[in-house]
């Protein structure tokens, strides 16, 4: 660079050799200069830009799968599952905090644990539940004062407040804090942070005015902070800060909002949409002018007629035509129409708007097809893999946040610690690759991959599958035992019935002969179609009830045996089951 001053930047013929800054344009003047102002702009962008709204909601929702609680204690697992799924609705909060991270680049979360507030009489030290006690609240000398009449000693005075925490899981809540009201004191050498909260003016006014609902449920530290007119300071470890990664040169107290790069593009789209609006208002609907047709050289009819009467007659005929489309107008002179405007479609900047909106999507690092559809594993493998890696990083932050919330709840409730996670997330499910791996393992005689690896390939836990198989075998064994017992009881009933009929002079039955005949009939019925089988069984029932009952039991036994053999053949890879076995 030379040492020329601005006055020296004139060439020999008097022309300026200065050039305007290429990075500065009109829209740059609207870009926010302060971080908290940038948060407000990003909020507005999220609400008013359809592409940003759709992309952020999908990105925040898609990777959040089912919660996975890792513990060997089934009682503890049940407690945490009920707390996280039914009370806290933890999955919903994970999605909301992910949206906060995308908008502000930061997400702040803390826990609210239930408590009961009591007023303590300064004289007799009796405690009274504040919900059922009449009191007057005011802030004097930057100190909250609670005055009430003691029901025990009858004296009126300023009592003290005592909060008693209660282990009531249904009262636990997750609190998301507005990033615009958070202040951070950061030591860049040790990376230690202190977090402060600027209490909103609305909440401060309600506390000063003595709103009973707020005073009865708000933590005492917040009320004391309002009284002292200071910022509320979070205790160490009582707030969780999840932030988007930012370059080292940017203030690393905060995360960098990912939507920052889209602000100027959104301004540009707004300018184009405003231009489209002006074009639509002025040029879409044409303005039509009716007038006498240009006269010829030979004659000019407008000289011999009254133009005022012609205009009035034309208006009347136009009104009549609007009422009756078949109305005919008679005019002594030709009528011409001149159209002004109507070329708005050609002036629209729709193509420029679409291009700018695509730039907004690209600046967020999201494929366009992810929002509008059409993204497939075969057509965008590399894109999908990059997108999956990006979402996996977001999942890691969400799991850390969920673990912090669960640890805080477990510590408050006195429960043993548990590890929490999410079910495996995979954006790309390559069916062809899985088939090739299974085929290669089959060619190698099952010695290429372990059963654990094969189970993980399909998102299954081998230990859980073994427990299910064990339980199925036990259930099947119990079913077979119950079946045999029921058959024996039925046979005994049939034998008793035959014996009774024999004693009454009926036909003498031989049990072995009955079973042999019944098995023979059952074999015949088994090969029939269902309709014919029901018809012949009904005829047998009307003819011989005892034989019918034995045949029914024999049929059930045969069908059960065939189903068991079919399952064993499928489990051993022995081929397809025989017809009618399943």
Coordinates of C-alpha atoms in Angstrom, one line a residue:
X1 CA 0.0 0.0 0.0
X2 CA 1.2 3.6 -0.7
X3 CA 1.3 6.5 1.7
X4 CA -1.1 8.6 -0.4
X5 CA -3.7 10.7 1.5
X6 CA -7.3 11.0 0.4
X7 CA -6.4 14.3 -1.3
X8 CA -3.6 12.6 -3.2
X9 CA -5.9 9.9 -4.8
X10 CA -6.3 11.9 -8.0
X11 CA -4.6 10.9 -11.1
X12 CA -2.9 13.2 -13.6
X13 CA -6.0 13.9 -15.5
X14 CA -8.1 14.7 -12.4
X15 CA -10.1 11.5 -12.1
X16 CA -10.7 9.9 -8.7
X17 CA -8.9 6.6 -8.2
X18 CA -10.8 5.7 -5.0
X19 CA -13.2 2.8 -5.0
X20 CA -16.1 2.2 -2.6
X21 CA -15.8 -0.7 -0.1
X22 CA -17.1 -3.8 -2.0
X23 CA -18.2 -5.4 1.4
X24 CA -20.4 -2.5 2.3
X25 CA -23.9 -2.2 0.8
X26 CA -27.2 -0.6 1.8
X27 CA -28.4 -3.7 3.7
X28 CA -25.3 -3.8 5.8
X29 CA -26.5 -0.7 7.7
X30 CA -29.4 -2.8 9.1
X31 CA -27.2 -5.6 10.5
X32 CA -27.2 -5.6 14.3
X33 CA -24.0 -4.6 16.1
X34 CA -24.8 -6.1 19.6
X35 CA -25.2 -9.7 20.6
X36 CA -28.5 -9.3 22.4
X37 CA -29.9 -7.3 19.4
X38 CA -28.8 -10.1 17.2
X39 CA -30.8 -12.6 19.3
X40 CA -33.9 -10.5 18.6
X41 CA -33.2 -10.4 14.9
X42 CA -32.8 -14.2 14.9
X43 CA -36.1 -14.6 16.7
X44 CA -37.8 -12.5 14.0
X45 CA -36.1 -14.5 11.3
X46 CA -37.2 -17.8 12.8
X47 CA -40.8 -16.6 13.0
X48 CA -41.1 -14.9 9.6
X49 CA -38.9 -16.9 7.3
X50 CA -40.7 -20.2 6.2
X51 CA -37.5 -21.9 5.1
X52 CA -35.8 -21.2 8.5
X53 CA -38.9 -22.2 10.5
X54 CA -39.3 -25.5 8.6
X55 CA -35.5 -26.4 8.6
X56 CA -35.0 -25.7 12.3
X57 CA -38.1 -27.6 13.4
X58 CA -37.1 -30.6 11.4
X59 CA -33.4 -30.5 12.4
X60 CA -34.4 -30.2 16.1
X61 CA -37.1 -33.0 16.0
X62 CA -35.6 -35.6 13.6
X63 CA -32.6 -36.8 15.7
X64 CA -34.4 -37.1 19.0
X65 CA -35.3 -40.8 19.3
X66 CA -36.6 -42.8 22.3
X67 CA -34.9 -42.4 25.6
X68 CA -32.7 -45.3 26.8
X69 CA -32.2 -45.9 30.5
X70 CA -29.1 -48.0 31.3
X71 CA -29.3 -49.7 34.7
X72 CA -29.7 -53.3 36.0
X73 CA -32.2 -52.2 38.7
X74 CA -35.7 -52.5 37.2
X75 CA -37.2 -50.4 40.0
X76 CA -34.9 -47.5 39.4
X77 CA -35.5 -47.7 35.7
X78 CA -39.3 -47.6 36.2
X79 CA -39.0 -44.5 38.4
X80 CA -36.8 -42.6 35.9
X81 CA -39.0 -43.6 32.9
X82 CA -42.1 -42.3 34.6
X83 CA -40.3 -39.1 35.7
X84 CA -38.8 -38.4 32.2
X85 CA -41.6 -39.6 30.0
X86 CA -44.8 -38.7 32.0
X87 CA -43.8 -35.8 34.3
X88 CA -41.0 -33.9 32.6
X89 CA -41.7 -34.8 29.0
X90 CA -38.0 -34.7 28.5
X91 CA -38.1 -35.5 24.8
X92 CA -40.1 -32.3 24.1
X93 CA -37.7 -30.2 26.1
X94 CA -34.8 -31.7 24.2
X95 CA -36.4 -30.6 21.0
X96 CA -37.2 -27.1 22.4
X97 CA -33.6 -26.6 23.7
X98 CA -32.3 -27.7 20.3
X99 CA -34.4 -25.0 18.7
X100 CA -33.0 -22.4 21.2
X101 CA -29.5 -23.5 20.3
X102 CA -30.2 -23.0 16.6
X103 CA -31.8 -19.5 17.1
X104 CA -29.6 -18.0 19.8
X105 CA -26.6 -20.2 19.5
X106 CA -27.2 -20.8 23.2
X107 CA -29.6 -22.7 25.4
X108 CA -29.9 -22.3 29.2
X109 CA -31.7 -24.8 31.4
X110 CA -32.1 -25.2 35.1
X111 CA -34.4 -27.2 37.4
X112 CA -37.3 -26.2 39.6
X113 CA -37.9 -28.4 42.6
X114 CA -41.1 -28.2 44.5
X115 CA -41.2 -26.7 48.0
X116 CA -43.7 -25.6 50.7
X117 CA -43.3 -22.1 52.0
X118 CA -44.0 -21.3 55.7
X119 CA -44.3 -18.1 57.6
X120 CA -42.7 -18.2 61.0
X121 CA -44.1 -16.2 63.9
X122 CA -41.3 -14.0 65.4
X123 CA -42.8 -14.4 68.9
X124 CA -43.9 -18.0 69.3
X125 CA -42.0 -19.5 66.4
X126 CA -45.1 -21.3 65.0
X127 CA -45.0 -22.1 61.3
X128 CA -48.0 -21.5 59.0
X129 CA -48.4 -22.6 55.4
X130 CA -48.3 -19.4 53.4
X131 CA -51.1 -20.6 51.0
X132 CA -53.6 -20.6 53.8
X133 CA -52.3 -17.5 55.7
X134 CA -53.3 -13.9 55.2
X135 CA -50.3 -11.6 55.0
X136 CA -49.2 -8.3 53.7
X137 CA -46.0 -8.0 51.6
X138 CA -43.9 -5.0 50.9
X139 CA -40.3 -4.1 50.2
X140 CA -38.8 -1.8 52.8
X141 CA -35.1 -0.7 52.7
X142 CA -34.4 -3.2 50.0
X143 CA -35.6 -6.0 52.3
X144 CA -38.8 -8.0 51.8
X145 CA -41.2 -7.8 54.7
X146 CA -44.0 -10.4 55.4
X147 CA -46.5 -9.2 58.0
X148 CA -49.2 -11.4 59.3
X149 CA -51.3 -12.2 62.5
X150 CA -50.2 -15.4 64.3
X151 CA -53.1 -17.7 65.0
X152 CA -51.3 -19.2 67.9
X153 CA -50.3 -16.2 70.0
X154 CA -52.5 -13.6 68.3
X155 CA -49.7 -11.1 67.7
X156 CA -49.1 -9.3 64.5
X157 CA -45.7 -8.7 63.2
X158 CA -43.1 -9.2 60.4
X159 CA -42.4 -12.9 60.3
X160 CA -39.6 -14.8 58.5
X161 CA -40.0 -17.2 55.6
X162 CA -38.9 -20.8 55.7
X163 CA -39.0 -23.0 52.5
X164 CA -39.1 -26.8 52.9
X165 CA -38.4 -28.9 49.8
X166 CA -40.7 -31.9 49.3
X167 CA -39.7 -35.0 47.3
X168 CA -42.7 -34.8 44.9
X169 CA -41.7 -35.9 41.4
X170 CA -44.8 -34.5 39.8
X171 CA -43.7 -31.0 40.9
X172 CA -40.3 -31.1 39.2
X173 CA -40.1 -28.8 36.2
X174 CA -37.5 -28.0 33.5
X175 CA -36.9 -24.2 33.1
X176 CA -35.7 -22.7 29.9
X177 CA -34.2 -19.3 30.3
X178 CA -34.4 -16.4 27.8
X179 CA -30.9 -15.9 26.4
X180 CA -31.6 -12.1 26.1
X181 CA -31.8 -11.9 29.9
X182 CA -28.7 -13.9 30.7
X183 CA -25.3 -12.3 31.5
X184 CA -22.1 -14.3 31.6
X185 CA -18.9 -13.4 33.4
X186 CA -16.1 -15.5 31.8
X187 CA -12.4 -16.1 32.6
X188 CA -10.8 -16.9 29.2
X189 CA -7.8 -18.4 30.9
X190 CA -9.6 -21.0 33.0
X191 CA -12.8 -21.1 31.0
X192 CA -14.8 -20.7 34.2
X193 CA -18.2 -18.9 33.9
X194 CA -20.6 -17.2 36.3
X195 CA -24.2 -16.8 35.1
X196 CA -26.5 -14.0 36.0
X197 CA -30.2 -13.4 35.2
X198 CA -31.8 -10.0 34.6
X199 CA -35.3 -10.5 36.0
X200 CA -37.9 -9.1 33.6
X201 CA -39.6 -5.9 34.6
X202 CA -43.0 -7.5 34.5
X203 CA -42.0 -10.1 37.1
X204 CA -40.4 -7.5 39.2
X205 CA -43.6 -5.4 39.2
X206 CA -45.7 -8.4 40.2
X207 CA -43.4 -9.1 43.1
X208 CA -43.4 -5.5 44.3
X209 CA -47.2 -5.3 44.1
X210 CA -47.6 -8.4 46.3
X211 CA -49.0 -10.9 43.7
X212 CA -49.8 -13.8 46.0
X213 CA -49.4 -16.5 43.3
X214 CA -45.9 -15.2 42.5
X215 CA -44.9 -14.7 46.1
X216 CA -46.0 -18.2 47.1
X217 CA -44.3 -20.1 44.4
X218 CA -41.2 -18.1 43.4
X219 CA -37.9 -19.1 45.0
X220 CA -36.9 -16.8 47.9
X221 CA -33.6 -16.0 46.2
X222 CA -35.4 -14.3 43.3
X223 CA -37.6 -12.2 45.6
X224 CA -34.5 -11.1 47.6
X225 CA -32.8 -10.2 44.3
X226 CA -35.7 -8.0 43.3
X227 CA -35.6 -6.3 46.7
X228 CA -31.9 -5.6 46.4
X229 CA -32.2 -4.4 42.7
X230 CA -29.4 -6.6 41.5
X231 CA -28.9 -9.4 39.0
X232 CA -29.8 -12.9 40.1
X233 CA -26.8 -15.1 40.3
X234 CA -27.1 -18.8 39.6
X235 CA -25.3 -21.1 42.0
X236 CA -22.4 -23.1 40.5
X237 CA -23.7 -26.2 38.7
X238 CA -27.3 -25.1 38.9
X239 CA -27.6 -24.0 35.2
X240 CA -26.7 -26.0 32.1
X241 CA -25.4 -24.0 29.1
X242 CA -25.5 -25.6 25.7
X243 CA -24.0 -23.5 23.0
X244 CA -23.1 -23.7 19.3
X245 CA -19.4 -23.7 18.4
X246 CA -17.8 -20.4 17.5
X247 CA -14.3 -19.4 16.2
X248 CA -11.8 -18.6 18.9
X249 CA -11.5 -15.0 17.8
X250 CA -15.2 -14.4 18.7
X251 CA -16.3 -13.8 22.3
X252 CA -16.3 -17.4 23.5
X253 CA -18.5 -16.7 26.4
X254 CA -21.4 -17.2 24.1
X255 CA -22.2 -19.5 21.3
X256 CA -22.5 -18.1 17.8
X257 CA -26.1 -18.1 16.5
X258 CA -26.2 -20.3 13.3
X259 CA -28.7 -17.9 11.8
X260 CA -26.3 -15.0 11.7
X261 CA -25.2 -15.7 8.1
X262 CA -28.8 -15.7 6.9
X263 CA -29.8 -12.2 8.2
X264 CA -28.6 -10.2 5.1
X265 CA -30.1 -12.8 2.8
X266 CA -33.4 -12.4 4.6
X267 CA -33.2 -8.6 4.2
X268 CA -32.5 -9.1 0.5
X269 CA -35.6 -11.4 0.2
X270 CA -37.6 -8.8 2.1
X271 CA -36.6 -6.1 -0.4
X272 CA -37.6 -8.4 -3.3
X273 CA -40.9 -9.3 -1.8
X274 CA -41.6 -5.6 -1.2
X275 CA -40.8 -4.9 -4.8
X276 CA -43.2 -7.7 -5.8
X277 CA -45.8 -6.1 -3.6
X278 CA -45.5 -2.7 -5.3
X279 CA -45.6 -4.3 -8.7
X280 CA -48.7 -6.3 -7.8
X281 CA -50.5 -3.2 -6.5
X282 CA -49.7 -1.1 -9.6
X283 CA -49.3 -3.4 -12.5
X284 CA -51.3 -6.6 -12.0
X285 CA -54.8 -5.3 -12.6
X286 CA -54.9 -3.2 -15.9
X287 CA -56.7 0.1 -16.2
X288 CA -59.0 0.2 -19.2
X289 CA -60.2 3.3 -21.0
X290 CA -63.2 3.3 -23.4
X291 CA -63.1 5.9 -26.2
X292 CA -64.4 6.5 -29.7
X293 CA -62.4 4.8 -32.3
X294 CA -59.8 6.8 -34.3
X295 CA -61.8 8.5 -37.1
X296 CA -61.0 7.9 -40.7
X297 CA -59.9 10.6 -43.2
X298 CA -63.3 10.6 -44.9
X299 CA -65.4 11.5 -41.9
X300 CA -65.4 12.2 -38.2
X301 CA -68.6 11.0 -36.4
X302 CA -67.6 12.7 -33.2
X303 CA -68.4 16.1 -34.8
X304 CA -72.0 15.3 -35.4
X305 CA -72.9 13.6 -32.0
X306 CA -72.7 14.6 -28.4
X307 CA -69.8 12.9 -26.6
X308 CA -71.4 13.5 -23.2
X309 CA -74.5 11.6 -24.3
X310 CA -72.3 8.9 -25.8
X311 CA -70.4 8.5 -22.5
X312 CA -73.7 8.3 -20.5
X313 CA -75.1 5.7 -22.9
X314 CA -71.9 3.7 -22.7
X315 CA -72.1 3.6 -18.9
X316 CA -75.7 2.5 -18.9
X317 CA -74.9 -0.3 -21.4
X318 CA -72.0 -1.4 -19.3
X319 CA -74.2 -1.7 -16.2
X320 CA -76.8 -3.6 -18.2
X321 CA -74.1 -5.9 -19.5
X322 CA -72.9 -6.7 -16.0
X323 CA -76.4 -7.7 -15.0
X324 CA -77.1 -9.6 -18.3
X325 CA -74.1 -11.0 -20.2
X326 CA -76.3 -11.4 -23.3
X327 CA -77.1 -7.6 -23.5
X328 CA -76.3 -5.9 -26.8
X329 CA -75.1 -2.3 -27.1
X330 CA -75.8 -0.2 -30.2
X331 CA -73.3 2.5 -30.9
X332 CA -73.3 5.0 -33.8
X333 CA -69.5 5.1 -33.8
X334 CA -66.8 2.5 -33.3
X335 CA -65.7 2.0 -29.7
X336 CA -62.0 1.6 -28.8
X337 CA -60.3 0.3 -25.6
X338 CA -56.9 1.4 -24.4
X339 CA -55.3 -0.7 -21.5
X340 CA -52.9 0.9 -19.1
X341 CA -50.8 -1.5 -16.9
X342 CA -51.4 -5.3 -16.6
X343 CA -47.8 -6.3 -17.3
X344 CA -47.0 -7.1 -13.6
X345 CA -46.3 -10.8 -14.3
X346 CA -43.4 -9.9 -16.6
X347 CA -42.0 -7.5 -13.9
X348 CA -42.1 -9.9 -11.0
X349 CA -38.8 -10.9 -9.5
X350 CA -39.9 -14.4 -8.4
X351 CA -36.8 -16.1 -9.8
X352 CA -34.5 -13.8 -7.7
X353 CA -36.6 -14.6 -4.6
X354 CA -36.3 -18.3 -5.1
X355 CA -32.5 -18.0 -5.6
X356 CA -32.2 -15.9 -2.4
X357 CA -34.2 -18.4 -0.4
X358 CA -32.0 -21.2 -1.6
X359 CA -29.0 -19.2 -0.4
X360 CA -30.7 -19.0 3.0
X361 CA -31.1 -22.8 3.2
X362 CA -27.5 -23.3 2.0
X363 CA -26.1 -20.9 4.6
X364 CA -27.6 -23.1 7.3
X365 CA -25.8 -26.1 6.0
X366 CA -29.1 -28.0 5.2
X367 CA -29.8 -29.7 1.9
X368 CA -32.8 -28.1 0.0
X369 CA -34.4 -31.6 -0.3
X370 CA -34.4 -32.0 3.5
X371 CA -37.1 -29.2 3.6
X372 CA -39.0 -29.8 0.4
X373 CA -38.6 -33.6 0.1
X374 CA -36.9 -35.7 -2.5
X375 CA -33.7 -36.6 -0.5
X376 CA -32.9 -40.3 -1.0
X377 CA -30.1 -42.7 0.0
X378 CA -29.4 -43.6 -3.6
X379 CA -29.3 -40.0 -5.0
X380 CA -27.3 -38.2 -2.3
X381 CA -25.1 -40.6 -0.3
X382 CA -22.4 -38.1 0.4
X383 CA -24.8 -35.4 1.4
X384 CA -26.7 -37.7 3.7
X385 CA -23.5 -38.8 5.4
X386 CA -22.4 -35.3 6.0
X387 CA -25.9 -34.4 7.3
X388 CA -25.8 -37.5 9.6
X389 CA -22.5 -36.5 11.1
X390 CA -23.8 -33.0 11.8
X391 CA -26.9 -34.3 13.5
X392 CA -24.8 -36.8 15.5
X393 CA -22.8 -33.9 17.0
X394 CA -26.1 -32.2 18.0
X395 CA -27.3 -35.5 19.5
X396 CA -24.2 -35.6 21.7
X397 CA -25.0 -32.1 23.2
X398 CA -28.6 -33.2 23.8
X399 CA -27.6 -36.4 25.6
X400 CA -25.2 -34.4 27.8
X401 CA -28.1 -32.0 28.6
X402 CA -30.5 -34.9 29.4
X403 CA -27.9 -36.6 31.6
X404 CA -27.5 -33.3 33.6
X405 CA -31.2 -33.0 34.1
X406 CA -31.5 -36.6 35.2
X407 CA -28.6 -36.3 37.6
X408 CA -30.2 -33.2 39.2
X409 CA -33.5 -35.0 39.6
X410 CA -31.9 -38.1 41.0
X411 CA -29.9 -36.1 43.5
X412 CA -33.0 -34.2 44.7
X413 CA -35.1 -37.4 45.0
X414 CA -32.3 -39.4 46.6
X415 CA -32.3 -42.0 43.8
X416 CA -29.2 -43.9 42.7
X417 CA -27.5 -42.5 39.6
X418 CA -28.5 -43.8 36.2
X419 CA -27.1 -43.3 32.7
X420 CA -29.4 -42.0 30.0
X421 CA -29.1 -42.0 26.3
X422 CA -31.0 -42.1 23.0
X423 CA -31.7 -45.0 20.8
X424 CA -29.2 -45.3 17.9
X425 CA -29.8 -42.6 15.3
X426 CA -29.0 -43.4 11.7
X427 CA -30.0 -41.2 8.8
X428 CA -28.8 -43.6 6.1
X429 CA -30.1 -47.1 6.2
X430 CA -28.2 -48.9 3.4
X431 CA -30.3 -52.1 2.8
X432 CA -28.0 -53.2 0.0
X433 CA -24.9 -53.0 2.1
X434 CA -26.6 -55.0 4.9
X435 CA -27.6 -57.7 2.4
X436 CA -24.0 -58.0 1.1
X437 CA -22.6 -58.3 4.6
X438 CA -25.2 -61.0 5.6
X439 CA -24.4 -62.9 2.4
X440 CA -20.7 -62.7 3.0
X441 CA -21.2 -64.0 6.6
X442 CA -23.3 -66.9 5.3
X443 CA -20.6 -67.8 2.7
X444 CA -18.0 -67.8 5.5
X445 CA -20.2 -70.2 7.5
X446 CA -21.1 -67.6 10.1
X447 CA -17.4 -67.0 11.1
X448 CA -17.0 -63.6 9.5
X449 CA -19.0 -61.5 11.9
X450 CA -20.1 -62.0 15.5
X451 CA -23.7 -62.2 16.6
X452 CA -23.2 -59.0 18.5
X453 CA -22.1 -57.1 15.4
X454 CA -25.0 -58.5 13.3
X455 CA -27.5 -57.5 16.0
X456 CA -26.0 -54.0 16.2
X457 CA -26.2 -53.7 12.4
X458 CA -30.0 -53.9 12.7
X459 CA -30.2 -51.7 15.8
X460 CA -30.8 -54.6 18.2
X461 CA -29.2 -55.4 21.5
X462 CA -28.0 -59.0 21.6
X463 CA -28.5 -59.3 25.4
X464 CA -32.1 -58.1 25.1
X465 CA -32.8 -60.5 22.3
X466 CA -31.4 -63.4 24.3
X467 CA -33.6 -62.5 27.2
X468 CA -36.6 -62.4 24.9
X469 CA -35.7 -65.8 23.4
X470 CA -35.3 -67.2 26.9
X471 CA -38.7 -65.9 27.9
X472 CA -40.3 -67.2 24.8
X473 CA -38.9 -70.7 25.4
X474 CA -40.2 -70.6 29.0
X475 CA -43.6 -69.4 27.8
X476 CA -43.7 -72.1 25.1
X477 CA -42.8 -74.8 27.7
X478 CA -45.5 -73.5 30.0
X479 CA -48.0 -73.6 27.1
X480 CA -47.1 -77.2 26.3
X481 CA -47.5 -78.2 29.9
X482 CA -50.9 -76.5 30.2
X483 CA -52.0 -78.1 26.9
X484 CA -51.0 -81.6 28.0
X485 CA -52.8 -81.1 31.3
X486 CA -55.9 -79.9 29.6
X487 CA -55.9 -82.8 27.2
X488 CA -55.5 -85.3 30.1
X489 CA -58.4 -83.6 31.9
X490 CA -60.5 -83.8 28.7
X491 CA -59.6 -87.4 28.2
X492 CA -60.5 -88.2 31.8
X493 CA -63.9 -86.4 31.3
X494 CA -64.6 -88.4 28.2
X495 CA -63.6 -91.7 30.0
X496 CA -65.9 -90.8 32.9
X497 CA -68.7 -90.0 30.5
X498 CA -68.3 -93.3 28.6
X499 CA -68.2 -95.2 31.9
X500 CA -71.4 -93.5 33.0
X501 CA -73.1 -94.3 29.7
X502 CA -72.0 -97.9 30.0
X503 CA -73.5 -98.1 33.5
X504 CA -76.7 -96.7 32.2
X505 CA -76.9 -99.5 29.6
X506 CA -75.5 -97.4 26.7
X507 CA -73.0 -98.7 24.2
X508 CA -69.8 -100.1 25.7
X509 CA -66.8 -97.9 24.7
X510 CA -63.2 -99.1 24.5
X511 CA -60.9 -96.1 25.2
X512 CA -58.0 -97.2 23.0
X513 CA -60.4 -98.0 20.2
X514 CA -62.0 -94.6 20.5
X515 CA -58.6 -92.8 20.4
X516 CA -57.5 -94.8 17.4
X517 CA -60.7 -94.1 15.5
X518 CA -60.5 -90.4 16.5
X519 CA -57.0 -90.0 15.2
X520 CA -57.9 -91.6 12.0
X521 CA -60.9 -89.2 11.6
X522 CA -58.7 -86.3 12.6
X523 CA -56.1 -87.1 9.9
X524 CA -59.0 -87.1 7.3
X525 CA -60.4 -83.8 8.5
X526 CA -57.0 -82.2 8.6
X527 CA -56.6 -82.6 4.8
X528 CA -60.0 -81.0 4.1
X529 CA -60.7 -77.3 3.4
X530 CA -62.0 -75.3 6.4
X531 CA -65.6 -75.2 5.1
X532 CA -65.9 -79.0 4.5
X533 CA -64.2 -79.7 7.7
X534 CA -66.7 -77.6 9.7
X535 CA -69.6 -79.3 8.0
X536 CA -68.4 -82.8 8.7
X537 CA -67.5 -82.0 12.3
X538 CA -71.0 -80.6 12.8
X539 CA -72.5 -83.9 11.4
X540 CA -70.3 -85.9 13.7
X541 CA -71.3 -83.8 16.7
X542 CA -75.0 -84.5 16.0
X543 CA -74.3 -88.2 15.6
X544 CA -71.8 -88.9 18.5
X545 CA -70.9 -86.2 21.0
X546 CA -68.1 -88.3 22.7
X547 CA -66.4 -89.1 19.4
X548 CA -66.7 -85.4 18.3
X549 CA -64.9 -84.3 21.5
X550 CA -62.1 -86.7 21.0
X551 CA -61.7 -85.8 17.4
X552 CA -61.5 -82.1 18.3
X553 CA -58.7 -82.7 20.8
X554 CA -56.8 -84.8 18.3
X555 CA -57.1 -82.1 15.7
X556 CA -55.8 -79.4 18.1
X557 CA -52.9 -81.7 19.1
X558 CA -51.9 -82.3 15.5
X559 CA -52.0 -78.6 14.6
X560 CA -50.0 -77.7 17.7
X561 CA -47.3 -80.3 16.8
X562 CA -47.1 -79.0 13.2
X563 CA -46.7 -75.4 14.4
X564 CA -43.9 -76.4 16.8
X565 CA -42.0 -78.3 14.1
X566 CA -42.4 -75.3 11.7
X567 CA -40.9 -72.9 14.3
X568 CA -38.0 -75.3 15.0
X569 CA -37.2 -75.6 11.2
X570 CA -37.3 -71.9 10.7
X571 CA -35.0 -71.3 13.7
X572 CA -32.5 -73.9 12.5
X573 CA -32.6 -72.6 8.9
X574 CA -34.2 -75.7 7.7
X575 CA -36.3 -74.1 5.0
X576 CA -39.9 -73.1 4.7
X577 CA -42.6 -74.6 7.1
X578 CA -45.0 -77.3 5.7
X579 CA -48.3 -76.0 4.4
X580 CA -50.9 -75.4 7.0
X581 CA -48.3 -75.4 9.8
X582 CA -48.3 -71.6 10.4

